[in-house]
Amino acid sequence: MPMIEINHLRKEYREGNKAKVALKDLSLELEQGDIFGFIGPNGAGKTTTIKMLATLLIPTAGTASINGINVVEHPEKIRAIVGYMPDFFGVYDDIKVWEYLDFFASAYRLPRDRRPSIIDDVLALTDLTEKKDSYVESLSRGMKQRLCLAKTLVHDPLVMLLDEPASGLDPRARIEIRELLKELQSMGKTIIVSSHILPEMEEFCNKIGIIESGELIVAGDVKTIARSVRGQHNIDVVVLDEIGRAHAILTGMSDVVREVKFVGNRRRSLSDENPDAETQPMERRIEDPSAGGTLQIGYTGEPDEEYRILQVLVQAGVRVKAFYTPETDLEDVFLRVTKGVVS
Amino acid sequence: MPFNAANLIDNPVLTRELRVRMRGARAYWILAGYIGMLAVLVLIRYYNFWSDTQAMGSGGSNAAEVGHELFLWIALPQIFLVFFITPAITSGAITIEREQQTLDLLVMTHVAKRTIITGKLLSAVAFSALLIISSVPLMSICFMLGGTAPVQIFTFYMEMIAGSVTIGAMGLMWSSVAKSTTYAVIATYATLFVLMLVVLIVPSVSRSNGTGTASLVILSFEQTLTGNYFLGYKLVDGVGLAALCTIFGVLMAAMATARLETYPERKGYIPRILTLLMVLIPFTSMAAWWYDAWYNKRFAAAGLNALPPIGCMCLPAGMIMLLTPIFSTGSLEPEQARQFFRSLLRGWKPSALRYGSLTSAPAFLAWLVLASAALYVGVFAAKGSAKSAFRSGGLALGQPGQPPPAPLVIPCKPGEACSAQGSTVTVAHPDGSSEAASVVPNGQVQVLKTFTNGRSSITFMRAWPANIPRLPVIPPQGPPPPTGDLVQGIVSLVAAILGFSLFCMSLTALFRTRWLAMLAAYVLVFTTSLAPEIALQTNRGGTTLSAWINLFYLNPMEPFVQICEPASYWDQRTLLFGLTPMWLGVTIVWCAIGVVSLILLLFCTRQIARSADSAIEYLPATPVKAARRSVRPTQ
């Protein structure tokens, strides 16, 4: 039985007399121990989905269940097994760290005599033990995030719903959160983490889902998605000279090569690029067919047959300097699947 | 969640609030300022007393009097201070949690929603109780001087704490409803202001001015609040106030609790039931008081004209009219807009009332009216005769066994006694003789003179004699014009509420924002209740009435006022429909407004349904810098 099962979940908001769809038809299944990265631009519907799972919003249509319990029918049971951390800190003023945790421990009706030891445990887990008697507002942003996570752990939930746990944190705090999540995964918790920042998700999620405009565009484990998204898979060929001839040879292999693009006279590398520029290189016209340069081919054949292209090129006497598959990272997948809808 | 006695004591919200409340300097500054202010007042008054005693010896001033005065000097500012500090604490209690995003975390825990509300309320009351109790040492000066009974002071403290519970609960209710702390604070203080106005100022104004139905309604409300009657039973002084305060506090706290429940949109019936109780409980209490006053002739003791109990129907009429915009504005769901009339009809089904959808508002409000009427009849039934509830208007005409209408008191010269019976004005001169003047059917004035020796003479004159004061307007001859009775009054009230509810709904559909619609509706309510009254008052004695007076037809209380005072109702009013009974006028006018609103709604809802079908908007997404490419996942 999957730990989290979402079927055709939909949420509409009403603003005045206008209906706005925050989430269209989301279906998802997660097993126990999964860390699911929920990625999408702001306003894509991540928070809405998480809030519906946390029983804070009522779905317009569709069903969701956690551990086999329907979210809408038994909200109280769901609340007992779910730990929710909002995208904003959610801390009180004028209160000490241990008092904050004690408040939630008693709110979760943990036995009075067990509360101190549980508080110490979650403080140790989140590395906040020495801050036990500090006031919450004196903590740094990263510490507040960890405190909020500690609060989420007080009642030992099966499933954790973390909305943007790493937003606005410096790299060090981000790494701390990441380590913490890995530790939680090893404790067997199922975690849904949302973020609009990709690199941080790549490292600790075993599954990701990309959402845009309320639609889940892809979901699955990172590798499967990369493969399915590519469809064609890019190979960069760097030649020393005679690029015109290489282009002609490659274009002739239309059974396995869909397109051939001249992308520049130099070998492309990520560090060359302006971060604001488009990730995908622009296609250019070959001005000097005898010069060297980089060609990007869209390969559609079997993954293990790539060498045949190299073989053909080498046999034809083309001086190939490099032949490689550029790394497809999450960022690339994300940009490929999202359309960049501008409101 | 199973009931657990330990959870009652172990209230995490209360624990946290109490921990934080006295932390830092703020609470101490408030306490110091509060006590300091009271101390300065006491010192000023005590210095006056002391200097009087110095100047004139111990007999110069009555210590007991000063003691009582000192009690008032401490008590009155305290009422204001506590009633202003408590809502400041509670009106932000839930909105602040919502703003700092802790509310979601809190409601997701195992704490019962009522525990959250009780915790918030108790912590606020605890603070105001601290303020109240810290003034006890100052209060002890009153004991030194005498003049105030210990019971009086004890009652004062009890009422203060009961009052702060109610006002705290009101702040909490607004806090749970409002979107932000600012709105919650504004709403709380506005309600408090209106409440103060109603409880403190209006009764004193009405007591000094007039004996009409309106002032009696207010008087009876005040009596049930401050007097010793509650639900028609005589109790100790102050009990009525304490009981009503407590009931209202509990109801408002329950309203706040309902807003915290999981999926509050599915529990629209809870606020409705609570509203029902908030209207019906004070009404029952008032109807019982009014019944009791009528049958035990307590009006005469209060120096007032006897009016039949039907006058108390003005309270639910006014309250429901004020509640209508709240329930009849909001957003119309596209499914409801598509089949507007069907959903309006479906609103009468119990299931629709349960979910509290907008289209069920007219039905809910109409049920509220009928429930008030049922309670009114119920009070009569409980006191012995349900039948007489239905001939409440008949009671005014002095039916057998009922007190006759008291003579009208009219102004006259010193030493003379004037009275009026119907259209006859009698003047009794100091020497024992008297003159009575009345208009006879042929239009002449008949003057009956009675001399000191017992003889009398009748003369007919063309004009009213100068030495006899005349009635403002000579009432028409014969029996008073028809007024209808309880049933007709209820019919007109239902028509008014339905018409107004539809009108409010059409405003929502027109403006498309709830708050604007609500504002417009309240402007209408206040205009219709104030403008004709002002037109009438400014016209006293004159002959030309402004057209505003016809707005009386929009006031659903007027039919009941007319049933109460059938003989004198038309004295100063010249309305559009002449002597047509008010209930009929009100029904016709509101039915017309209802029909127009329905037609308007028909057009608006069609448009809403069409726009909802065509333009489903997505929530704004922040732009992603990415190439627009046609690469789609192959799934």
XYZ file of C-alpha atoms in Angstrom, chain A residues 10 13-14 16-22 24 41-43 51 54-58 71-72 75-76 79-80 82 84 86-96 98-100 102-104 106-109 112 115 135 148 151 212-213 217-218 228-229 276 278 280 334-343, chain B residues 1 6-13 15-16 19-20 23-24 97 99-113 115 120 260-263 265-266 330-335 508-509 511-513 608 611-612 615-629 631-635:
146
model
C -8.233 19.643 -7.708
C -10.317 29.295 -5.237
C -13.004 31.835 -5.558
C -15.157 37.560 -5.841
C -17.127 35.750 -8.476
C -14.147 34.439 -10.396
C -12.933 30.913 -10.049
C -9.203 30.414 -9.966
C -7.696 26.991 -10.282
C -4.713 26.512 -8.017
C -5.708 20.796 -11.643
C 7.725 28.206 -9.645
C 6.005 30.255 -6.952
C 2.259 29.999 -7.244
C -2.046 22.238 2.676
C -2.266 18.651 5.862
C -6.100 18.962 6.088
C -5.855 22.734 6.122
C -7.647 23.179 2.809
C -10.541 21.215 1.470
C -7.689 13.198 4.199
C -11.145 14.757 3.948
C -8.853 14.911 9.241
C -8.197 14.249 12.922
C -3.302 15.316 11.747
C -1.935 12.739 14.170
C 1.420 14.208 9.664
C 3.546 20.076 8.686
C 4.764 26.060 6.729
C 6.830 28.079 4.289
C 7.070 30.867 6.837
C 8.635 30.160 10.232
C 5.543 29.917 12.380
C 7.121 30.813 15.698
C 5.845 32.830 18.633
C 7.453 35.909 20.096
C 8.636 36.275 23.679
C 9.080 32.571 24.138
C 12.075 30.353 24.788
C 12.190 24.764 25.048
C 8.902 26.491 25.879
C 8.018 26.545 22.207
C 6.898 22.175 25.256
C 3.873 24.039 23.947
C 3.614 21.739 20.954
C 1.485 19.443 25.329
C -0.666 20.449 22.360
C -0.058 17.003 20.926
C -1.105 15.666 24.303
C 3.651 15.333 30.850
C 7.857 15.815 27.391
C 14.526 33.270 23.071
C 10.264 24.624 13.240
C 8.450 21.153 16.401
C 3.493 24.366 -13.132
C 0.215 26.293 -13.272
C 4.015 17.834 -15.520
C 6.276 14.946 -14.601
C 11.672 10.402 -20.421
C 12.048 14.125 -20.756
C 20.584 34.738 -17.237
C 19.235 30.523 -21.989
C 20.276 25.756 -24.405
C 12.826 21.782 -15.293
C 13.342 24.238 -18.076
C 12.447 21.695 -20.670
C 9.171 20.686 -19.123
C 7.941 24.028 -17.907
C 6.716 26.475 -20.408
C 7.532 29.501 -18.349
C 3.979 30.694 -18.161
C 3.946 34.358 -17.344
C 0.817 35.609 -15.714
C -11.006 12.808 20.708
C -6.626 16.226 32.684
C -6.877 18.114 29.396
C -9.171 20.638 31.010
C -6.419 21.737 33.357
C -3.560 21.096 30.943
C -4.344 23.819 28.463
C -1.203 24.437 26.406
C -2.589 27.652 24.934
C 0.075 27.991 29.672
C 1.879 29.673 26.812
C 4.048 32.568 30.368
C 4.339 35.291 27.770
C 7.191 38.774 30.254
C 8.969 42.020 29.526
C -1.438 33.596 15.065
C -0.380 36.228 10.441
C 2.682 34.559 11.944
C 1.474 31.229 10.532
C 1.287 29.523 13.895
C -2.448 28.984 13.709
C -2.143 26.204 11.135
C 0.404 24.488 13.341
C -1.804 24.887 16.375
C -5.023 23.597 14.823
C -3.141 20.604 13.453
C -2.286 19.428 16.955
C -4.574 17.349 19.135
C -5.781 20.329 21.126
C -9.548 20.689 20.922
C -10.656 23.888 19.274
C -9.482 24.466 24.408
C -7.101 32.585 24.782
C -11.204 27.126 13.868
C -12.799 23.772 13.054
C -11.383 21.614 10.306
C -12.947 22.598 6.996
C -16.803 25.800 5.000
C -18.541 22.498 5.685
C -20.609 36.831 -0.102
C -19.429 35.076 -3.172
C -21.822 33.190 -5.352
C -20.500 29.804 -6.419
C -20.611 29.203 -10.172
C -22.808 26.123 -9.743
C -23.137 41.384 -4.086
C -23.695 40.251 -7.649
C -20.423 45.014 -6.920
C -18.673 41.653 -6.908
C -17.058 42.458 -3.590
C -21.374 35.216 -13.537
C -17.672 34.261 -17.011
C -17.041 31.336 -14.674
C -12.477 32.270 -17.880
C -11.028 29.960 -15.339
C -7.984 31.821 -14.237
C -4.896 30.266 -12.841
C -3.246 31.695 -9.829
C -0.471 34.037 -10.881
C 2.789 32.251 -11.433
C 6.065 34.039 -11.229
C 7.837 34.072 -14.584
C 10.440 31.426 -15.148
C 13.277 32.345 -17.383
C 13.136 29.603 -19.917
C 13.023 29.134 -23.610
C 9.573 28.497 -24.961
C 10.008 25.204 -26.604
C 9.425 19.781 -25.908
C 6.820 17.860 -24.002
C 7.412 14.928 -21.758
C 6.736 11.544 -23.201
C 4.939 9.803 -20.419
